[in-house]
CSV table of C-alpha atoms in Angstrom, one decimal:
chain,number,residue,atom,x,y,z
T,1,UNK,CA,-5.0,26.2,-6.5
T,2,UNK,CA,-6.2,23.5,-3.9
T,3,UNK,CA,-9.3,22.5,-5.8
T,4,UNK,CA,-9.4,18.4,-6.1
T,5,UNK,CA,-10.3,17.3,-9.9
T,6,UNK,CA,-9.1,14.0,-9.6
T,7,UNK,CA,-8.7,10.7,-7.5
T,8,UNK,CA,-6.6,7.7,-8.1
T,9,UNK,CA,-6.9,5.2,-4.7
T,10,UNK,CA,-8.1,1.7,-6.0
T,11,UNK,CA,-11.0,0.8,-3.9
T,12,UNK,CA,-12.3,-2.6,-3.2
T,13,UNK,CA,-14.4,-4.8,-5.1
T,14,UNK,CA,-17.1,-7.2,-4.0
T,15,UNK,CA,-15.9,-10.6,-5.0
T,16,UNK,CA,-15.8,-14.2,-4.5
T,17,UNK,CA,-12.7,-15.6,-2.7
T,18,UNK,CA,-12.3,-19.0,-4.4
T,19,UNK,CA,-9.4,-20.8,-1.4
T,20,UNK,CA,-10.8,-22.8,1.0
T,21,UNK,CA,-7.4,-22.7,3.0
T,22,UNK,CA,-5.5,-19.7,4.3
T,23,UNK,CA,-2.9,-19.3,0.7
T,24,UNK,CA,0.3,-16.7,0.8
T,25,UNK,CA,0.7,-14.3,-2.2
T,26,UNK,CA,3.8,-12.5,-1.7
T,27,UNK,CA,5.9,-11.2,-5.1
T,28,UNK,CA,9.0,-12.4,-4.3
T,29,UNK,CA,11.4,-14.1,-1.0
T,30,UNK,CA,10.0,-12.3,1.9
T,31,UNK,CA,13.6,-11.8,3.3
T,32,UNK,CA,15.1,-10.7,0.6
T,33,UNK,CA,12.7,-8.2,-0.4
T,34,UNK,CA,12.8,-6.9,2.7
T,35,UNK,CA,16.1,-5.9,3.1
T,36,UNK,CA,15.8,-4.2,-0.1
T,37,UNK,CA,12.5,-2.1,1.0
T,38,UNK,CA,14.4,-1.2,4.5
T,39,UNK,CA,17.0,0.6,2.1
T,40,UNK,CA,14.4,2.2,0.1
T,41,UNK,CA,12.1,3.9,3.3
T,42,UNK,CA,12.5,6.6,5.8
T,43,UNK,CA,15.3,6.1,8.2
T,44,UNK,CA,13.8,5.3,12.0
T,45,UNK,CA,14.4,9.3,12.5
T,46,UNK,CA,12.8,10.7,9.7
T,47,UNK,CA,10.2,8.5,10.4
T,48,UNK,CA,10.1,10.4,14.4
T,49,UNK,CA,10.1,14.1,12.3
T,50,UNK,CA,7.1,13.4,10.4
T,51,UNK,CA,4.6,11.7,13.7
T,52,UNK,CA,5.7,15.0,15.3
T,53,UNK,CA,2.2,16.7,14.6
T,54,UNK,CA,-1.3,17.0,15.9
T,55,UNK,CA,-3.5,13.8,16.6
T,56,UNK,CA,-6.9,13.6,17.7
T,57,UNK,CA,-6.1,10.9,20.0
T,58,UNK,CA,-4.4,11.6,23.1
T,59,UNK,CA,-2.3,9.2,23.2
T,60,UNK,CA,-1.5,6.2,21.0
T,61,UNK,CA,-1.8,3.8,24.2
T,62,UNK,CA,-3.7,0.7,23.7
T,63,UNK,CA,-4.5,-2.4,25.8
T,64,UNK,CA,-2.4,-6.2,25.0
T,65,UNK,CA,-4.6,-9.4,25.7
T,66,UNK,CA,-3.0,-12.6,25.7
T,67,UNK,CA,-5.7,-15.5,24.2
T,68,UNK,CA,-4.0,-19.1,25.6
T,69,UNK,CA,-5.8,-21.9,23.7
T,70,UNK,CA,-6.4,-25.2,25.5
T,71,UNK,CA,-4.1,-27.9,24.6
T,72,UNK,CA,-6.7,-30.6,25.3
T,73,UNK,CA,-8.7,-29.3,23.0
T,74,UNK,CA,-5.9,-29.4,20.5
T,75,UNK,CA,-6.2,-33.3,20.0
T,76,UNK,CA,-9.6,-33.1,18.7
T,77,UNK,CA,-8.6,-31.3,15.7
T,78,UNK,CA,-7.2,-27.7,15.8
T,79,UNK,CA,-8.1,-26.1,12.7
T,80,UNK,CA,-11.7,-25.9,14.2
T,81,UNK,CA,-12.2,-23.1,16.6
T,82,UNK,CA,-15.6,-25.3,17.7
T,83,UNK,CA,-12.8,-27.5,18.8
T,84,UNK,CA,-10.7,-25.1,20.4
T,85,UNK,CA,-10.9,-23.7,24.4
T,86,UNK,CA,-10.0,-19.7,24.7
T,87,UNK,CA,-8.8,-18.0,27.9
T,88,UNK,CA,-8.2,-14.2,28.2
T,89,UNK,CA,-5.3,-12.9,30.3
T,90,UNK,CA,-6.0,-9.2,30.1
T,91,UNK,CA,-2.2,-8.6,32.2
T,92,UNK,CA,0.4,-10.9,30.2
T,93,UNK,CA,3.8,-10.3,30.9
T,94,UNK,CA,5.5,-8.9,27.8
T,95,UNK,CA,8.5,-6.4,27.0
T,96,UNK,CA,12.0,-8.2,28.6
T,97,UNK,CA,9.6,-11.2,29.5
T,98,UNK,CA,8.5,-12.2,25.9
T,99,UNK,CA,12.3,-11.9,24.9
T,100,UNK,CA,13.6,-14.3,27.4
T,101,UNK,CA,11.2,-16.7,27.9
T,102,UNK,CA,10.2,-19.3,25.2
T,103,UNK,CA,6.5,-19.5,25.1
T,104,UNK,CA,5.2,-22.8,27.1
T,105,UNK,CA,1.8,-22.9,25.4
T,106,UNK,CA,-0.1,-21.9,21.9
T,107,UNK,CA,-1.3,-18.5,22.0
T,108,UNK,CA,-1.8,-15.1,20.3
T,109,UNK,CA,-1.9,-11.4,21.4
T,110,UNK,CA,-4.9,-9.1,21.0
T,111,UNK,CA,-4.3,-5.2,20.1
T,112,UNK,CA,-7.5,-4.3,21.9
T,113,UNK,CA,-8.2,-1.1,19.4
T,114,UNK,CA,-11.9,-2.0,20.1
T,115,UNK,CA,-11.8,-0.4,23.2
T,116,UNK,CA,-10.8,3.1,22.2
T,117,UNK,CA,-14.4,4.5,21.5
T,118,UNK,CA,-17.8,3.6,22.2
T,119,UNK,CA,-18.3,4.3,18.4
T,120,UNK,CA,-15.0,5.1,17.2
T,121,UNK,CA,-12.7,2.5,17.2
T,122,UNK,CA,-10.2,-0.4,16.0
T,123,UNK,CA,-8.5,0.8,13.0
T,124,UNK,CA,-11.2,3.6,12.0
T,125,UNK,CA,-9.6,6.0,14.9
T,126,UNK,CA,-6.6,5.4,14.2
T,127,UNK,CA,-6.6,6.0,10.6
T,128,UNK,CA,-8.6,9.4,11.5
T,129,UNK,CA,-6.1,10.1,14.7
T,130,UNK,CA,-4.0,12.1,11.8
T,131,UNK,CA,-6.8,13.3,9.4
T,132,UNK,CA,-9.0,15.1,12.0
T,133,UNK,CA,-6.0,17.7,12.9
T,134,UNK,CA,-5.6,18.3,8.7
T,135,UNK,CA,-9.2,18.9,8.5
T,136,UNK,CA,-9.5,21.0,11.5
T,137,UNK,CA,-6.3,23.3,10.3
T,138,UNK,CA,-7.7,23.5,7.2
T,139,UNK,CA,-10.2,25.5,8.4
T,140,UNK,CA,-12.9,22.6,6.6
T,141,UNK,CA,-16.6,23.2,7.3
T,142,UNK,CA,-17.9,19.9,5.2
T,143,UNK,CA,-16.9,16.4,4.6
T,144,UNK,CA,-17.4,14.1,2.1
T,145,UNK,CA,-17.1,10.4,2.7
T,146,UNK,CA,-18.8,6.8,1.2
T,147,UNK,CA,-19.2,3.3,2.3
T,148,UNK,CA,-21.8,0.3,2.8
T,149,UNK,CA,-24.9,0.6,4.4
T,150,UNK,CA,-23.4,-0.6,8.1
T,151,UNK,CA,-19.7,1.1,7.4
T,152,UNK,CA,-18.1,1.7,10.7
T,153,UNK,CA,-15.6,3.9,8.7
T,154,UNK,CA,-18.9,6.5,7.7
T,155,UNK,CA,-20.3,6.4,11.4
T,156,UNK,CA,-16.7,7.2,12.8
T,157,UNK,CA,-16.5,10.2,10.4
T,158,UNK,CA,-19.6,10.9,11.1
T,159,UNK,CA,-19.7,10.9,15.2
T,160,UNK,CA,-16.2,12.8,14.5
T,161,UNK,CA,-17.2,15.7,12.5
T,162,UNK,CA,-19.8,16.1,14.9
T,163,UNK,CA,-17.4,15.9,17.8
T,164,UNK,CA,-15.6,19.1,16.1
T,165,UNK,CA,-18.7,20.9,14.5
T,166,UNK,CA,-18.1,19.6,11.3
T,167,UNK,CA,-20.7,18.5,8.9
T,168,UNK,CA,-20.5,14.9,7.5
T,169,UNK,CA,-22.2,13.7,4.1
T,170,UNK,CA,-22.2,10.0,3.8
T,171,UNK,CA,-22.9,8.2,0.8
T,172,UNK,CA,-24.2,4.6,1.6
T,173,UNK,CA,-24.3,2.1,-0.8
T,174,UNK,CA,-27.8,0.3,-1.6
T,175,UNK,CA,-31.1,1.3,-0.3
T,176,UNK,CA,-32.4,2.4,3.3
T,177,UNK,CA,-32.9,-0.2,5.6
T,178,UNK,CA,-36.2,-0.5,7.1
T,179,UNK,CA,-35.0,-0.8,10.7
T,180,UNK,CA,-32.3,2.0,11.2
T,181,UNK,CA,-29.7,-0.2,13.5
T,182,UNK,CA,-26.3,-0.9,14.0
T,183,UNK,CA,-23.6,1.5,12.3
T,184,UNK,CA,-26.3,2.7,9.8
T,185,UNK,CA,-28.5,4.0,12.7
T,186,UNK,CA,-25.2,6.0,14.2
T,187,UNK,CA,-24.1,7.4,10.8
T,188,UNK,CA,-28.0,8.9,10.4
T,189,UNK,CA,-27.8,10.0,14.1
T,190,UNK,CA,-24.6,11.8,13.7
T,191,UNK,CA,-24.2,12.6,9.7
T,192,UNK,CA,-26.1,13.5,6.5
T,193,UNK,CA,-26.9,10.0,4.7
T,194,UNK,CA,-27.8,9.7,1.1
T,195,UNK,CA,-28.1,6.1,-0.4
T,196,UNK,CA,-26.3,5.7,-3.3
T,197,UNK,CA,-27.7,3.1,-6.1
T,198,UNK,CA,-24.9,0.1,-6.5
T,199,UNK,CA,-24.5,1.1,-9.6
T,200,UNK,CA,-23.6,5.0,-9.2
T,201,UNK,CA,-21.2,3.8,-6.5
T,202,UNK,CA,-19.1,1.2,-8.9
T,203,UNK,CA,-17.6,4.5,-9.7
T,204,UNK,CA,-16.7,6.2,-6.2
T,205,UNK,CA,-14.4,8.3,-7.2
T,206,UNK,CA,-16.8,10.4,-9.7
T,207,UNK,CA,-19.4,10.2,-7.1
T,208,UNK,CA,-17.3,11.3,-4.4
T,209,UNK,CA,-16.1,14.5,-6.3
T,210,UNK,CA,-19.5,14.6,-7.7
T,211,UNK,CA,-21.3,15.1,-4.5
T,212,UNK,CA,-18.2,17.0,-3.1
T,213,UNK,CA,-19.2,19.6,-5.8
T,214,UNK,CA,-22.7,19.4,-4.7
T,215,UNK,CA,-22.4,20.1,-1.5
T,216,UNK,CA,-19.6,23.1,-2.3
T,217,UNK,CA,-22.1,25.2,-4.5
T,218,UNK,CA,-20.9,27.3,-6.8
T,219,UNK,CA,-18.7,29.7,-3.9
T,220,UNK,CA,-17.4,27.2,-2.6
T,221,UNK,CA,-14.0,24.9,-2.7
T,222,UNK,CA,-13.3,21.2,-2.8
T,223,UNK,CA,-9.8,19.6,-1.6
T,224,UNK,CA,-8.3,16.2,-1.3
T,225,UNK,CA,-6.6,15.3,1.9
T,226,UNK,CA,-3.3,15.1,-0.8
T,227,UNK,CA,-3.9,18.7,-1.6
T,228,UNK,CA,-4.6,19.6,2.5
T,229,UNK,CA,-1.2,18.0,3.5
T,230,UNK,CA,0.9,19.3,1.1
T,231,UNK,CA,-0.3,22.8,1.7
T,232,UNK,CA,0.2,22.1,5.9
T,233,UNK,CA,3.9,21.0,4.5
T,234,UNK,CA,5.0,24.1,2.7
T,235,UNK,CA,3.0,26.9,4.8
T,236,UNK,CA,3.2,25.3,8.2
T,237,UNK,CA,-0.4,25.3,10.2
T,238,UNK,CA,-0.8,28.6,11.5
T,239,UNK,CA,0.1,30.1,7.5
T,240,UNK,CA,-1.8,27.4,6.1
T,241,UNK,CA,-5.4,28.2,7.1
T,242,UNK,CA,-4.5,32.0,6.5
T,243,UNK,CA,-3.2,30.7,3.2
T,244,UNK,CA,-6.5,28.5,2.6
T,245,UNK,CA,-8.8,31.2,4.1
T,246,UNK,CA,-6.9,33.5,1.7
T,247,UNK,CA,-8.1,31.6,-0.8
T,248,UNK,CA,-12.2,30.3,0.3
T,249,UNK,CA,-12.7,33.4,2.2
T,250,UNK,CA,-16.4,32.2,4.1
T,251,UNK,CA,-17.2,29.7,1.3
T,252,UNK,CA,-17.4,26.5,2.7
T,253,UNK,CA,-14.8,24.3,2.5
T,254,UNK,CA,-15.3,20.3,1.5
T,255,UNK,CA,-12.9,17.8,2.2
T,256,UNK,CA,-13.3,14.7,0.2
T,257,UNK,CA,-11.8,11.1,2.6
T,258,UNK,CA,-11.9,8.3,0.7
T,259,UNK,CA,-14.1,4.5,1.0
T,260,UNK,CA,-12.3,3.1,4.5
T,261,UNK,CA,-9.8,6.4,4.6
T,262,UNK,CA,-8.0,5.0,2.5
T,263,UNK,CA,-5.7,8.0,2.2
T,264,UNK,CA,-2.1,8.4,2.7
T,265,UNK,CA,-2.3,10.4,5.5
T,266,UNK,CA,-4.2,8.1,7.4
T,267,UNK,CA,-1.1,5.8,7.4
T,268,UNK,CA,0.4,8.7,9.8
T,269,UNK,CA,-2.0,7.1,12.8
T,270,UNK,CA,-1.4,2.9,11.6
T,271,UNK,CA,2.1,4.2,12.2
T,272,UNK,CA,2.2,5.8,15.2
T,273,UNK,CA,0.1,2.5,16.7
T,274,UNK,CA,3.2,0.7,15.3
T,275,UNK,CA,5.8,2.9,17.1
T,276,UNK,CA,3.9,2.6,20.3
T,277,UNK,CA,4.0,-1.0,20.1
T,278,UNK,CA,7.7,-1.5,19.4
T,279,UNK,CA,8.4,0.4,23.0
T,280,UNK,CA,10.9,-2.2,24.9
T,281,UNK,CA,8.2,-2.2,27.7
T,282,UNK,CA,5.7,-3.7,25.1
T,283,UNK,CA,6.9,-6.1,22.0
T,284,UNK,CA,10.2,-4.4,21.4
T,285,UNK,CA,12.2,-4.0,18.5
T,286,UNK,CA,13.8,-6.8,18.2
T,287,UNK,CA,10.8,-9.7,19.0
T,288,UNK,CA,10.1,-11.4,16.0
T,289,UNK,CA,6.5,-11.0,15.4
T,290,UNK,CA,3.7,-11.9,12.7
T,291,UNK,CA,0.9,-9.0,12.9
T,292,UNK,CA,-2.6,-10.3,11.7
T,293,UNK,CA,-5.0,-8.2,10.6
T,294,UNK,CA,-8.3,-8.8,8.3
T,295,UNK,CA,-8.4,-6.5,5.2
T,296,UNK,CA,-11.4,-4.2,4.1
T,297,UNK,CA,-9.4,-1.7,2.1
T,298,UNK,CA,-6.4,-3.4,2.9
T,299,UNK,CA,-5.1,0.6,4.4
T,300,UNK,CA,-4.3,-0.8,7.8
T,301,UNK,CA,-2.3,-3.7,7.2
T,302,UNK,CA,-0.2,-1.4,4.1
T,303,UNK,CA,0.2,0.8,7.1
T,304,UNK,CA,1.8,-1.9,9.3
T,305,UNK,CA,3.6,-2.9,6.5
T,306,UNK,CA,5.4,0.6,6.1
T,307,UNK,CA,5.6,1.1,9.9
T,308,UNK,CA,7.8,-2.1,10.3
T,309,UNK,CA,9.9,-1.4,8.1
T,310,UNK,CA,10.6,2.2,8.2
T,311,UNK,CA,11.4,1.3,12.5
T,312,UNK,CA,13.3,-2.0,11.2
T,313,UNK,CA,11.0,-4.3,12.9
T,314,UNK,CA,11.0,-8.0,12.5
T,315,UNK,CA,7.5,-7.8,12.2
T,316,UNK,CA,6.1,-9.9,9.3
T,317,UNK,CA,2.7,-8.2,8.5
T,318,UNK,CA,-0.3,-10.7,7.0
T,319,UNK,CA,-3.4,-9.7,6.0
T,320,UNK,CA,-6.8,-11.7,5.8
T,321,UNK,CA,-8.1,-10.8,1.9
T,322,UNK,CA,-11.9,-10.0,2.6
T,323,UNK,CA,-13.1,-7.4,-0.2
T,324,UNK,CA,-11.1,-7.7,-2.8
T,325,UNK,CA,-8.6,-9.7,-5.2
T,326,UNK,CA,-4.8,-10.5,-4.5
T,327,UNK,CA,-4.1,-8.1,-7.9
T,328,UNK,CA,-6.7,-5.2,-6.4
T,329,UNK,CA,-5.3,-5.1,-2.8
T,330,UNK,CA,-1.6,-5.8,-4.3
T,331,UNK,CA,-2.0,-2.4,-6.9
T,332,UNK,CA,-3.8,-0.5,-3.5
T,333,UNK,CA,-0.4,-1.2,-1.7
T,334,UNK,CA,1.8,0.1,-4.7
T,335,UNK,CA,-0.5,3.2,-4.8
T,336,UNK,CA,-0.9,4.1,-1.0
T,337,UNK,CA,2.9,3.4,-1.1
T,338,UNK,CA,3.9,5.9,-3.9
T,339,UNK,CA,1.3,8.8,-2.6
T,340,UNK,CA,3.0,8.0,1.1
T,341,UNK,CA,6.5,8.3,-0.3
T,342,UNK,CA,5.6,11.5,-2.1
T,343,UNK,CA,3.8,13.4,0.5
T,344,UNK,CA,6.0,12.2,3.5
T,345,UNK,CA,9.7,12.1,2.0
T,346,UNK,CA,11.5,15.2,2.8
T,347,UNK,CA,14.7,14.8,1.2
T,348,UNK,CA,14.8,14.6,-2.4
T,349,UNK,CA,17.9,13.1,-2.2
T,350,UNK,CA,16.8,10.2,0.4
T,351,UNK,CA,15.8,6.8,-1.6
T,352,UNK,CA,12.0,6.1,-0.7
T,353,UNK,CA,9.7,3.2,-2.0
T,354,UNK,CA,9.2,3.8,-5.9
T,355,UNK,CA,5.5,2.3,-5.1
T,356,UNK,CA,6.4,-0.8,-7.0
T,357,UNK,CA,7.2,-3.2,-5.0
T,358,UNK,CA,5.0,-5.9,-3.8
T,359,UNK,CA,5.8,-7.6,-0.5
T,360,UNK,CA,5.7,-5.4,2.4
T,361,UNK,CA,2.1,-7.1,3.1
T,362,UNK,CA,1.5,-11.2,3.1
T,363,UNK,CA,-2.0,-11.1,1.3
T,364,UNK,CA,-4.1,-14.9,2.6
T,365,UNK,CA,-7.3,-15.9,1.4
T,366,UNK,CA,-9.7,-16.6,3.8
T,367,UNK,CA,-10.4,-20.4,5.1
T,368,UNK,CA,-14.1,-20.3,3.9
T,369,UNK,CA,-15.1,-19.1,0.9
T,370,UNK,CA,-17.9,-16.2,0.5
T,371,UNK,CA,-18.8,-13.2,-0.8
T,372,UNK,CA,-17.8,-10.0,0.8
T,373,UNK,CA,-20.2,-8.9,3.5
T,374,UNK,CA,-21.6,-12.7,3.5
T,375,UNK,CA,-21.7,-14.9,6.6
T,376,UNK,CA,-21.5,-19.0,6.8
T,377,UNK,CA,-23.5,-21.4,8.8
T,378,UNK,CA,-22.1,-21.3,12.4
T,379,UNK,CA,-20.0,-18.6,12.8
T,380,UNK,CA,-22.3,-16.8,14.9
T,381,UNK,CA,-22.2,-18.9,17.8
T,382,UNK,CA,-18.2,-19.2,17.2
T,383,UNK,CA,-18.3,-15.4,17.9
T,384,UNK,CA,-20.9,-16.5,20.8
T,385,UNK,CA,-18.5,-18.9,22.2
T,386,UNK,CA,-15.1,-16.1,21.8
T,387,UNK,CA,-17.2,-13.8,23.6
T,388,UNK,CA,-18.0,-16.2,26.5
T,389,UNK,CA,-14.5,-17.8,27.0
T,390,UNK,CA,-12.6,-14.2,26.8
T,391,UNK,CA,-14.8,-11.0,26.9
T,392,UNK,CA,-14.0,-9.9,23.3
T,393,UNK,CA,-16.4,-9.4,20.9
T,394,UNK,CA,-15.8,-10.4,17.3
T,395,UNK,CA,-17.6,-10.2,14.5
T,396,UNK,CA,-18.3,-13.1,11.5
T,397,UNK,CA,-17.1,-10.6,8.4
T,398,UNK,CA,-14.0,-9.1,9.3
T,399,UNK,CA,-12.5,-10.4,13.0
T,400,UNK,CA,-13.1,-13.3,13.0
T,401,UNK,CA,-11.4,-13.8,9.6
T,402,UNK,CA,-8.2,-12.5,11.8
T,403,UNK,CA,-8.7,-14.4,14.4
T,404,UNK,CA,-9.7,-17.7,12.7
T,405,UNK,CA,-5.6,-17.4,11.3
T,406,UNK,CA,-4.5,-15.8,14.7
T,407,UNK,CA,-5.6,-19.3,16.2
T,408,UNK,CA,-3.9,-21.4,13.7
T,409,UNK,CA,-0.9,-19.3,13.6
T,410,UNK,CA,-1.1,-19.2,17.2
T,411,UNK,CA,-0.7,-23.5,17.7
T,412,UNK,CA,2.4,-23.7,15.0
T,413,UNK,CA,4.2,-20.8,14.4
T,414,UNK,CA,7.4,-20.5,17.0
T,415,UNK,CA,7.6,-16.3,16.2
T,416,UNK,CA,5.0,-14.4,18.5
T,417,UNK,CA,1.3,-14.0,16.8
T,418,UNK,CA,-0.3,-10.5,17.1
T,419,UNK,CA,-3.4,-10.1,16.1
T,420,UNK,CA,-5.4,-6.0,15.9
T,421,UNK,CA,-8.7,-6.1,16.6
T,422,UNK,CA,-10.1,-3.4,14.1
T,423,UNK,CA,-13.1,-2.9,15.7
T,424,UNK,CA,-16.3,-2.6,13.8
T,425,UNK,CA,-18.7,-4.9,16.6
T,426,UNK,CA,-21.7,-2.4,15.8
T,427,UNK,CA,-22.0,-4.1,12.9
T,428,UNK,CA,-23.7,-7.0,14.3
T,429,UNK,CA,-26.8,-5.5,14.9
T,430,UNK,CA,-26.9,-5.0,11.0
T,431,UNK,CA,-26.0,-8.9,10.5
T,432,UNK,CA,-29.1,-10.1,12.7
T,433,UNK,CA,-31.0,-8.2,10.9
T,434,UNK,CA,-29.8,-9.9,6.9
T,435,UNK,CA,-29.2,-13.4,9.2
T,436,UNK,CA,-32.4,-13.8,11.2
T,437,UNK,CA,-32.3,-17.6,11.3
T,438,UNK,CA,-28.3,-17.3,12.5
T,439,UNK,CA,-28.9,-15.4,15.4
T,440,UNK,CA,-32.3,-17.3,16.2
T,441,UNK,CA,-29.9,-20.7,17.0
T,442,UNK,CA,-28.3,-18.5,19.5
T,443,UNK,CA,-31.8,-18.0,21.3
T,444,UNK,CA,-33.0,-21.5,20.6
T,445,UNK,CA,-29.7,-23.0,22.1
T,446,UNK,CA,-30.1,-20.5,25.0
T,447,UNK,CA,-33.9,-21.7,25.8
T,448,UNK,CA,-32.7,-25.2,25.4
């Protein structure tokens, strides 16, 4: 039987970060422990067997900006982006050309995955490019999903179901805003919304399943995206919706995705962007490269993590610690890596990740310390002044965290700095509403 009774994904905490300076965790000598983990994953062909499915994006194709900071600028005190000058070449050269030619100035690459939806995008489509397709063969009528009240992973559930004539129920943490703006206003254009008390939602799991059940009734059936895959895996798509049809017959059929999909499956898509990218045309396979990317549920960047190394790239993946501890997001790698390794290995005899290893991730602290969620004095008009110099939107909670280390990275490091836009601008609207007096200074220095 399909029926989901239980979940075990660790999801994030709110929590203080107490470094004021970008800090490395890592378990043991990167290099080292990398060689070991490459023995342990997929070969580079298994890993080509199991992206041969269904995707609900096209293609993987995504646009490469190159952000040169000034060198003038530099003298005044780098570690300041106030201080720093940004200009956007929207064509670099890269492939053969990043190989050959030693870079002349400090800069970073931008994985523009903000420009693949209006409302879906950045790493929220690409972690649902491979769930959509599950759900849809499936034969799913309902899904069940949770986040904060201006989650860009809800509204991109939300505006996909809808896309496929699926129903979405979203569970928001906290109470209705009074304005509806932002991500909140698209997830209660496009979904069902129910606001969740802060306490109820300390326990998602329960509430997930609990409202899962809910919305299932008594005829109908509940599944995990674990249960969904496996059954795709042994009965093949065409006998697998006969096989789950077989089983729910009209009932309707709820699909529980967990805070930020953070689901094994939606690796699949983190890898697929990460095959794309090692094309000989783009970054290659053998460019040494260090991928930043800020961490909600930390899903992305374990993603990258597994991507590298499964393709045996030189890619040394860091991730910005927003929502969580180094011990929470270092036990979400060891289980996304285990529940990968058991619903993606085919061969029993192949060696795979036991899920115990730390290391495939570099967990930092951010440079500021704050909250989750919070905002600091000023960063506002930094994501004014980005926006100005290159055309990119960020935002103060979670891209700018990546590009605050992108920057610094950017001016010191001699091995090429990537950084992935995840996306998630909409959420702005919901900051000037909790920041009033931030987003006045941008008006009052505009008058002025």
């Amino acid at each position: 039987m399909l029926n989901c009774t239980k979940f075990q994904l660790h999801q994030p905490r709110n929590g203080m970060i107490l470094s004021s300076t970008f800090r490395f965790h890592c378990g043991s000598s990167p290099k080292g422990l990398k060689e070991t983990l490459k023995s342990n994953l997929p070969k580079e062909e298994h890993v080509s067997r199991f992206l041969k499915r269904k995707w609900a994006l096209r293609t993987p194709d995504t646009k490469i900006n190159q952000i040169m900071i000034s060198k003038d600028d530099l003298l005044q005190g780098g570690e300041n982006l106030g201080n720093l000058s940004f200009l956007n070449n929207p064509q670099p050269s890269i492939g053969d050309y990043m190989t050959k030619n030693n870079r002349q100035e400090p800069s970073f690459y931008v994985v523009r995955d903000d420009l693949l939806h209006p409302l879906v995008n950045g790493n929220k489509a690409r972690k649902l490019d491979a769930l959509l397709p599950i759900l849809e063969d499936s034969s799913v009528t309902d899904v069940v999903t949770c986040g904060g009240c201006q989650s860009a992973h809800a509204a991109a559930v939300a505006v996909s179901c809808a896309e496929r004539g699926l129903k979405s129920h979203l569970l928001l943490r906290g109470e209705q805003p009074a304005t509806l703006t932002g991500y909140n206003l698209i997830s209660t254009l496009y979904g069902n919304v129910s606001y969740v008390p802060r306490s109820l939602y300390a326990r998602r799991e329960e509430m997930l399943l609990k409202h899962a059940r809910l919305v299932a009734r008594d005829s109908g059936f509940v599944f995990s995206l674990a249960d969904l895959e496996a059954s795709l895996s042994s009965h093949g798509c065409g006998e697998h919706s006969s096989h789950v049809d077989s089983l729910t017959k009209r009932s309707k059929k709820v699909a529980i995705i967990n805070e930020g999909a953070g689901d094994a499956a939606a690796l699949l898509g983190v890898l697929r962007l990460v095959e794309y990218l090692s094309q000989d045309h783009l970054f290659g396979k053998d460019q040494q490269l260090k991928i930043i990317i800020d961490a909600g549920t930390g899903t992305t960047a374990i993603g990258f993590g597994i991507g590298a190394v499964c393709l045996g790239l030189p890619w040394e993946v860091t991730a910005v610690m927003l929502a969580d501890t180094i011990d929470g997001y270092q036990k979400k790698e060891e289980t996304l890596i285990s529940e990968f390794r058991r619903c993606f290995t085919l061969q029993r005899s192949e060696q795979t990740l036991t899920g115990s290893e730390p290391g495939l991730v570099h967990w930092v602290e951010r440079r500021s310390p704050r909250k989750f969620g919070n905002i600091l004095k000023g960063e506002v008009e930094i994501c004014q002044k980005i926006a100005q110099e290159t055309g990119i939107l960020i935002d103060p909670v979670y891209t700018l965290a990546a590009w605050e280390l992108a920057s610094q990275l950017g001016q010191e490091e001699c091995a090429k700095v990537v950084m992935l836009h995840t996306g998630g601008t909409l959420g702005m609207f919901g900051l000037a509403q909790r920041y009033k007096s931030y987003f006045e200074m941008l008006k009052d220095e505009y008058c002025s």
